[in-house]
mmCIF file of C-alpha atoms in Angstrom:
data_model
loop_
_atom_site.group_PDB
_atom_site.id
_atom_site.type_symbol
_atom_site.label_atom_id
_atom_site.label_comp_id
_atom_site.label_asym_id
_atom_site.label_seq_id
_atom_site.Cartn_x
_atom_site.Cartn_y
_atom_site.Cartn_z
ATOM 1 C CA UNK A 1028 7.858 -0.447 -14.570
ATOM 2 C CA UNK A 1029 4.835 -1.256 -12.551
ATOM 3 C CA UNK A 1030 2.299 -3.846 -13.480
ATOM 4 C CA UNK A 1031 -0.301 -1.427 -13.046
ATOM 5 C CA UNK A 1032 0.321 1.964 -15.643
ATOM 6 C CA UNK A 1033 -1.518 5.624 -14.314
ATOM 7 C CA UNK A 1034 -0.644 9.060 -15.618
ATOM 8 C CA UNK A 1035 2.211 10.672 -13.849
ATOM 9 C CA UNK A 1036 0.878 13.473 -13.407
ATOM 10 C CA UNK A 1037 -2.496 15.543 -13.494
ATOM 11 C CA UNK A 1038 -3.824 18.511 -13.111
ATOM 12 C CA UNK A 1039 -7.221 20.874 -12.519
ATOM 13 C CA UNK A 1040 -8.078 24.479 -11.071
ATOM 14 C CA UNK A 1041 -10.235 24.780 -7.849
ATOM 15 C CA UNK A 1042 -13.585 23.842 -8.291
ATOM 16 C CA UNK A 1043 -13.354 21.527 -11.515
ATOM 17 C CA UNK A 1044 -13.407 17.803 -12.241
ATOM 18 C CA UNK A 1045 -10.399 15.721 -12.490
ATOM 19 C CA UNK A 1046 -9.812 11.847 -13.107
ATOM 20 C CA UNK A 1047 -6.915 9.537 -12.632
ATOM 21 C CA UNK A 1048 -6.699 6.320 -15.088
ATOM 22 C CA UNK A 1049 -5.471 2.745 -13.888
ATOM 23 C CA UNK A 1050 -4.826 0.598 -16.534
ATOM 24 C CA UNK A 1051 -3.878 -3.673 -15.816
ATOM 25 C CA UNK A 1052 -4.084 -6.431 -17.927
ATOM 26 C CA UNK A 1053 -5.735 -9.971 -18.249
ATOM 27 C CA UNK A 1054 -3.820 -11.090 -15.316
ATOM 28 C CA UNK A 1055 -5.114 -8.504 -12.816
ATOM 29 C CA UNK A 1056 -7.975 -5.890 -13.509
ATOM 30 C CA UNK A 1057 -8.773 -7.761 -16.224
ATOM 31 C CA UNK A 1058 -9.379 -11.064 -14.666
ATOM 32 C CA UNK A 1059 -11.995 -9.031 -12.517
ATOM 33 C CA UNK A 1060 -9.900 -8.463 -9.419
ATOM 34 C CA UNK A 1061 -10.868 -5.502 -7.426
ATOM 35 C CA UNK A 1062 -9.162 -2.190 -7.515
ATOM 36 C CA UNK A 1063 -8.421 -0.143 -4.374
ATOM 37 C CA UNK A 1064 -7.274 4.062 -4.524
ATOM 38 C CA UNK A 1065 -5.069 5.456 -1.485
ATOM 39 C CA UNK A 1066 -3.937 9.487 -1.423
ATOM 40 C CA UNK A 1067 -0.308 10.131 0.075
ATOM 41 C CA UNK A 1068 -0.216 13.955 1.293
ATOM 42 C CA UNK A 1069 3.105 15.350 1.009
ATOM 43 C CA UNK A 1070 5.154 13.758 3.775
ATOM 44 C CA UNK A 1071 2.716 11.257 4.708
ATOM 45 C CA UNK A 1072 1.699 7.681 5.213
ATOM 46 C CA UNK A 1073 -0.906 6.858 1.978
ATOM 47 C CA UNK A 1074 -4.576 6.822 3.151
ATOM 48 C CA UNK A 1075 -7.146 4.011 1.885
ATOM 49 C CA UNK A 1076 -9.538 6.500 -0.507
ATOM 50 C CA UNK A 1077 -11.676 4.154 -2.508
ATOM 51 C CA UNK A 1078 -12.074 -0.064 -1.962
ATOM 52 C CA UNK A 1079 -13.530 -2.488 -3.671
ATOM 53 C CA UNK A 1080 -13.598 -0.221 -7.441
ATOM 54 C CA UNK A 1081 -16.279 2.115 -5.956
ATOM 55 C CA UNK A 1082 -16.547 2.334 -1.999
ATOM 56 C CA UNK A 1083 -15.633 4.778 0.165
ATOM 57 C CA UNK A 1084 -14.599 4.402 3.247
ATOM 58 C CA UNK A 1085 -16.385 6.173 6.770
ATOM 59 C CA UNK A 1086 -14.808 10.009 6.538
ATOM 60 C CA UNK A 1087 -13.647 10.385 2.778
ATOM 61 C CA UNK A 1088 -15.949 13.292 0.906
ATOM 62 C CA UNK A 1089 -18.394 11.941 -1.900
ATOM 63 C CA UNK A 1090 -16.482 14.486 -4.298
ATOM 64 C CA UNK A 1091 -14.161 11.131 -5.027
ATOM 65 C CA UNK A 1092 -15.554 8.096 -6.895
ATOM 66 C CA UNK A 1093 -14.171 5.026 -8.472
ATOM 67 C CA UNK A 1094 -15.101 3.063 -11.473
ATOM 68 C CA UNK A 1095 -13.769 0.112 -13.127
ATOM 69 C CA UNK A 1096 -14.473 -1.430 -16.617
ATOM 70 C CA UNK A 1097 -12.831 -4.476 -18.285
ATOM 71 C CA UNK A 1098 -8.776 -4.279 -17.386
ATOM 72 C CA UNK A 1099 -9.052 -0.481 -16.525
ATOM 73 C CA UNK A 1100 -10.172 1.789 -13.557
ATOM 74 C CA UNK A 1101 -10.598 5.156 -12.923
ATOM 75 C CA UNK A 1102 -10.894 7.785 -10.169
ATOM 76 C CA UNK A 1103 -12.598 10.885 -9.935
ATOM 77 C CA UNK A 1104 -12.748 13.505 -7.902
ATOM 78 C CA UNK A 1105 -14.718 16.427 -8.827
ATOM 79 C CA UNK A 1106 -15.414 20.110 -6.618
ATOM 80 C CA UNK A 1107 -11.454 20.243 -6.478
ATOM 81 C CA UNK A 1108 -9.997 21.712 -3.700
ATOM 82 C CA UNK A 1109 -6.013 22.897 -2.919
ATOM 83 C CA UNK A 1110 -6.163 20.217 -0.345
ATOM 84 C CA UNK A 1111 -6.404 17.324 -2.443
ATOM 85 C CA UNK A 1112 -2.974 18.007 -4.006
ATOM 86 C CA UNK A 1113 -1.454 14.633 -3.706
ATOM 87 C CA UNK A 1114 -0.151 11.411 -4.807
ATOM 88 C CA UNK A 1115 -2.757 9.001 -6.202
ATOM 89 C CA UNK A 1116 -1.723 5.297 -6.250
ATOM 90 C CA UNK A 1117 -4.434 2.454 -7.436
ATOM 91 C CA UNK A 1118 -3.520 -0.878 -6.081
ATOM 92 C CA UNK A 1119 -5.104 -4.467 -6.960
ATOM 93 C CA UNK A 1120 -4.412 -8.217 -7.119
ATOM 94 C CA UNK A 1121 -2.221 -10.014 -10.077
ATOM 95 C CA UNK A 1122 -2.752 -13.515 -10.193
ATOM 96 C CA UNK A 1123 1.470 -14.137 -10.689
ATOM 97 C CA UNK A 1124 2.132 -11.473 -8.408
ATOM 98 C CA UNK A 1125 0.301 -10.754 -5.403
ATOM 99 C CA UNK A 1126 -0.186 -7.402 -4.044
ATOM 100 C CA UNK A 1127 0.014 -4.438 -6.955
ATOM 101 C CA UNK A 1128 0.459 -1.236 -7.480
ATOM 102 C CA UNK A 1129 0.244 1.653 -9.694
ATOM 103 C CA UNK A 1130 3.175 4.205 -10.382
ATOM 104 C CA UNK A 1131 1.369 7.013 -8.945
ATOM 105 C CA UNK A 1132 -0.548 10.085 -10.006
ATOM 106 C CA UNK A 1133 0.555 13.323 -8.881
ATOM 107 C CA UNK A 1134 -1.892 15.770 -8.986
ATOM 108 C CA UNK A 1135 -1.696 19.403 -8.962
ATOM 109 C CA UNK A 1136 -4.148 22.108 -7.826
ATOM 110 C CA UNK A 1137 -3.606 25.020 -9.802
ATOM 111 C CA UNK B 819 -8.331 3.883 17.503
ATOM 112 C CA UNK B 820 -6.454 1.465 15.313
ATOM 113 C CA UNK B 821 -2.526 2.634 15.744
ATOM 114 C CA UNK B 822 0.326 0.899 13.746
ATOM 115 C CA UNK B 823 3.680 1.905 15.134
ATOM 116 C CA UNK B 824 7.022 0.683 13.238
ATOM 117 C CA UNK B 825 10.608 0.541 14.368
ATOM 118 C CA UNK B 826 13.799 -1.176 13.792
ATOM 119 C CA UNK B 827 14.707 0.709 10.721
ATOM 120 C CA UNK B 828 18.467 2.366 10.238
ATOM 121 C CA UNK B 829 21.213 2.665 8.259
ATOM 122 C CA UNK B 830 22.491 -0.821 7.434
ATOM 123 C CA UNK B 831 25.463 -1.880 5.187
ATOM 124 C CA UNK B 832 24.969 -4.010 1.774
ATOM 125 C CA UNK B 833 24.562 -7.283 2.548
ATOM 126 C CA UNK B 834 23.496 -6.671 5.841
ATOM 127 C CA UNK B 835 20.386 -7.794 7.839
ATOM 128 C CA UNK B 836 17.863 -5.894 9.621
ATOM 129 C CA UNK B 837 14.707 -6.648 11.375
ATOM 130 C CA UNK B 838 11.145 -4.403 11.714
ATOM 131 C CA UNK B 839 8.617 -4.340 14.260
ATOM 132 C CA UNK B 840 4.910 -3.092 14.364
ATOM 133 C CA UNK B 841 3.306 -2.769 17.568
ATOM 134 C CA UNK B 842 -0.396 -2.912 16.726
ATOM 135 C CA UNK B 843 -3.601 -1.399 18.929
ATOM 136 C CA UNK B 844 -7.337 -0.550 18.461
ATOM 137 C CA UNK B 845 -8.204 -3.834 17.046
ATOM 138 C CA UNK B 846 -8.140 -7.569 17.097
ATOM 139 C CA UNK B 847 -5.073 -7.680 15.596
ATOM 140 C CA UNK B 848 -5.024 -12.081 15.762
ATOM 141 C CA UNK B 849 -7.870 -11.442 13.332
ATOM 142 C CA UNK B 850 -6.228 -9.772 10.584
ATOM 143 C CA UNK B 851 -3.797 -10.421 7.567
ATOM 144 C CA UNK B 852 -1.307 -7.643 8.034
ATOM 145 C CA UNK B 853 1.312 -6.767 5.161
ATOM 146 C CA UNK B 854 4.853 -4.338 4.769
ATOM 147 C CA UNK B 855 4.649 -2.199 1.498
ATOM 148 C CA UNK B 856 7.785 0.112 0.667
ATOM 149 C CA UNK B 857 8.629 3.113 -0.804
ATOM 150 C CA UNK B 858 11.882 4.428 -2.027
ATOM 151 C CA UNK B 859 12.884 7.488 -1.826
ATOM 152 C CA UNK B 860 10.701 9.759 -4.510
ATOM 153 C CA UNK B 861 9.561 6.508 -6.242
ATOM 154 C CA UNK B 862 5.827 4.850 -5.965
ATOM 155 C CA UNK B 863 5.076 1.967 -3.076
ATOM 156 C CA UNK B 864 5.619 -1.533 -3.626
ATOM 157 C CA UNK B 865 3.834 -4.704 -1.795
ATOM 158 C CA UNK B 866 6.302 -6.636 -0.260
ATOM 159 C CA UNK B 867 4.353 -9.049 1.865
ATOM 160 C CA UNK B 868 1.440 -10.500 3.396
ATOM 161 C CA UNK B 869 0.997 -12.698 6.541
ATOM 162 C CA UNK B 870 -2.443 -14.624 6.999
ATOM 163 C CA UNK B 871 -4.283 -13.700 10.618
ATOM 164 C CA UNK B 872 -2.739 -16.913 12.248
ATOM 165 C CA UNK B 873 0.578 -16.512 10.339
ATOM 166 C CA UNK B 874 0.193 -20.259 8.653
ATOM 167 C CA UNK B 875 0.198 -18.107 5.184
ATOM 168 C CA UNK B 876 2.679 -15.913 4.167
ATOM 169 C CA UNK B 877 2.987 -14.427 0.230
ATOM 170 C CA UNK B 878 5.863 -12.225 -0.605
ATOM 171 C CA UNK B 879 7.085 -10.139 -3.557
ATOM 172 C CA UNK B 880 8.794 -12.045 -6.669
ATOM 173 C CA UNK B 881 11.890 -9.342 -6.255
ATOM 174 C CA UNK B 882 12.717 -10.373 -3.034
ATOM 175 C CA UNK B 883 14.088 -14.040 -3.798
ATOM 176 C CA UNK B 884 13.359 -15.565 -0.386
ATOM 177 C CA UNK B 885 15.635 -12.686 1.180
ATOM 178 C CA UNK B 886 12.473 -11.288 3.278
ATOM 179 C CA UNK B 887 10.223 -13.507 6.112
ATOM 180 C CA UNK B 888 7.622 -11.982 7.564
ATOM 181 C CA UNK B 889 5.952 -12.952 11.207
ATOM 182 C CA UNK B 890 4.019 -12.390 13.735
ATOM 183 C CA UNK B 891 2.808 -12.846 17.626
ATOM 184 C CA UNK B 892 -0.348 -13.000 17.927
ATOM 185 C CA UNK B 893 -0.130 -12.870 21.933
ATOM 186 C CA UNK B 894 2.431 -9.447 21.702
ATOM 187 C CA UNK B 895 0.023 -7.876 18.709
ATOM 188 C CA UNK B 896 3.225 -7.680 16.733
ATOM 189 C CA UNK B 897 4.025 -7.862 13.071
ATOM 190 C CA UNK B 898 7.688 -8.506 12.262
ATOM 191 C CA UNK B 899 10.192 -8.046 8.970
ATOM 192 C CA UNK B 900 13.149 -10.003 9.156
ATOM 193 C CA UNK B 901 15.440 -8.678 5.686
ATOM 194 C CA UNK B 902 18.666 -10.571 5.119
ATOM 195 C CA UNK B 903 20.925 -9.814 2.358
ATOM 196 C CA UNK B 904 19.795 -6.171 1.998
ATOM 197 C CA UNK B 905 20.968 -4.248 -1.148
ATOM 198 C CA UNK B 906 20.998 -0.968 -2.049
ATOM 199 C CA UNK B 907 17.632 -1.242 -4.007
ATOM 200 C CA UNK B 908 15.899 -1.998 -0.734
ATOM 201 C CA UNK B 909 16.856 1.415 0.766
ATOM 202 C CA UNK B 910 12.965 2.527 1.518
ATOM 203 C CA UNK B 911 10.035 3.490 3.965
ATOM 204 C CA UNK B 912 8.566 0.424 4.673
ATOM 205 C CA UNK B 913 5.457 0.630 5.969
ATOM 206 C CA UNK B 914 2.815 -1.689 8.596
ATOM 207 C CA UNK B 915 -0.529 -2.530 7.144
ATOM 208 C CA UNK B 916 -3.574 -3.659 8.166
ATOM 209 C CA UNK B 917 -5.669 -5.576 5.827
ATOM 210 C CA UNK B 918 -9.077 -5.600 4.914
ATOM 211 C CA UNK B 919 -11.308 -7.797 2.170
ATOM 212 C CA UNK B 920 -10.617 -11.736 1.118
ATOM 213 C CA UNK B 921 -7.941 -13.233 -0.557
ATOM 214 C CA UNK B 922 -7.287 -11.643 -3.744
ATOM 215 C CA UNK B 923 -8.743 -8.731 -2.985
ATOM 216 C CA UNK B 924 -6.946 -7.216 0.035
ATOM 217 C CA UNK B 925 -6.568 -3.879 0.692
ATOM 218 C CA UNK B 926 -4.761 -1.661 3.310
ATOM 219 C CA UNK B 927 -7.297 0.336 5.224
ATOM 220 C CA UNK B 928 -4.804 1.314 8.170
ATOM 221 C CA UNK B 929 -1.151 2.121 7.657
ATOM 222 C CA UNK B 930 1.612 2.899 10.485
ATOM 223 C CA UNK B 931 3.766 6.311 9.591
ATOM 224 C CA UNK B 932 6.956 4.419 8.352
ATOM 225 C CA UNK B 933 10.191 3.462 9.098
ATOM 226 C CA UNK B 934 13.156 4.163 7.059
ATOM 227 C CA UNK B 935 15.736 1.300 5.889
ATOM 228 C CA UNK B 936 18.590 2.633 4.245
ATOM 229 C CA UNK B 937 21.476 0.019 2.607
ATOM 230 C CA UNK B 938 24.732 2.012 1.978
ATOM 231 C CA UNK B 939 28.688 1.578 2.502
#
């Protein structure tokens, strides 16, 4: 059960719009900590995708975009492409815990 | 080019002990909190624990009941695990991270490729 609660899976054909929820609570999004998006390819280490609720870092396509509002964030990533089938994990700070995560998005290009 | 590289990772029995290593390059690694997150096998990743960038700070997971201590050398650019009392549960990638952002609001912006710990009989 993770502290942080996303879809388990999602889904989109090439070319539309897709978006991944990240919902927290008073003790973490809520309490206006930031929220942070990696993408695991199959196989592979996770990569940082979105910091700070809405940057991207140097190299990662403007098609994804973060948001955040009250205790929830989202991600979107729009122009979808077969490469960007992948886990999708949303990570932030919880003021009993530390370090959190999300249970992961898998999303599927159809 | 920032490079994380893990080892020390096996097959360990329950109750066991076991001890990573991350040999870090490509940046001022005495500068940086650095943290392990895990993943078991098909399941999501889980922090497990952060080290400040002199290692006087150290935060760690509720779960892990003082069985984990992270470390480091500054002066070898190495980031250490030391697990004692391992358990089944703990059977996962664990991964090197470099951290970016302040307190309460870290992030990982480089990770190493993994090494696997696996606790069985």
């Amino acid at each position: 059960q993770s502290v942080l609660t996303q879809p388990p899976s999602v889904s989109g054909a090439p070319g539309q719009r897709v978006t991944i929820s990240c919902t927290g609570s008073s003790s973490n999004i809520g309490a206006g900590y930031n929220v942070h998006w990696y993408q695991q390819l199959p196989g592979t280490a996770p990569k940082l995708l979105i910091y700070y609720n809405t940057n991207r870092p140097s190299g990662i396509p403007d098609r994804f975009s973060g948001s955040k509002s009250g205790a929830s964030a989202s991600l979107a990533i729009t122009g979808l492409q077969a490469e960007d089938e992948a886990d999708y994990y949303c990570q932030s700070y919880d003021s009993s815990l530390s370090g959190v995560f999300g249970g992961g998005t898998k999303l599927t290009v159809l | 080019e920032v490079q994380l590289l893990e080892s020390g990772g096996g097959l360990v029995q329950p109750g066991g002990s076991l001890r990573l290593s991350c040999a870090v390059s490509g940046f001022t690694f005495s500068s940086y909190a650095m943290s392990w997150v895990r993943q078991a096998p098909g399941k999501g990743l889980e922090w497990v624990s952060t080290i400040s960038a002199s290692g006087g700070s150290t935060y760690y997971a509720d779960s892990l009941k003082g069985r984990f201590t992270i470390s480091r050398d500054n002066s070898k650019n190495t980031l250490h695990l030391q697990m004692n009392s391992l358990r089944a549960e703990d059977t996962a990638v664990y991964y090197c991270t470099k951290v970016e952002g302040y307190s309460s609001s870290w992030y990982f912006d480089y990770w190493g490729q993994g090494t696997l710990v696996t606790v069985s009989s």
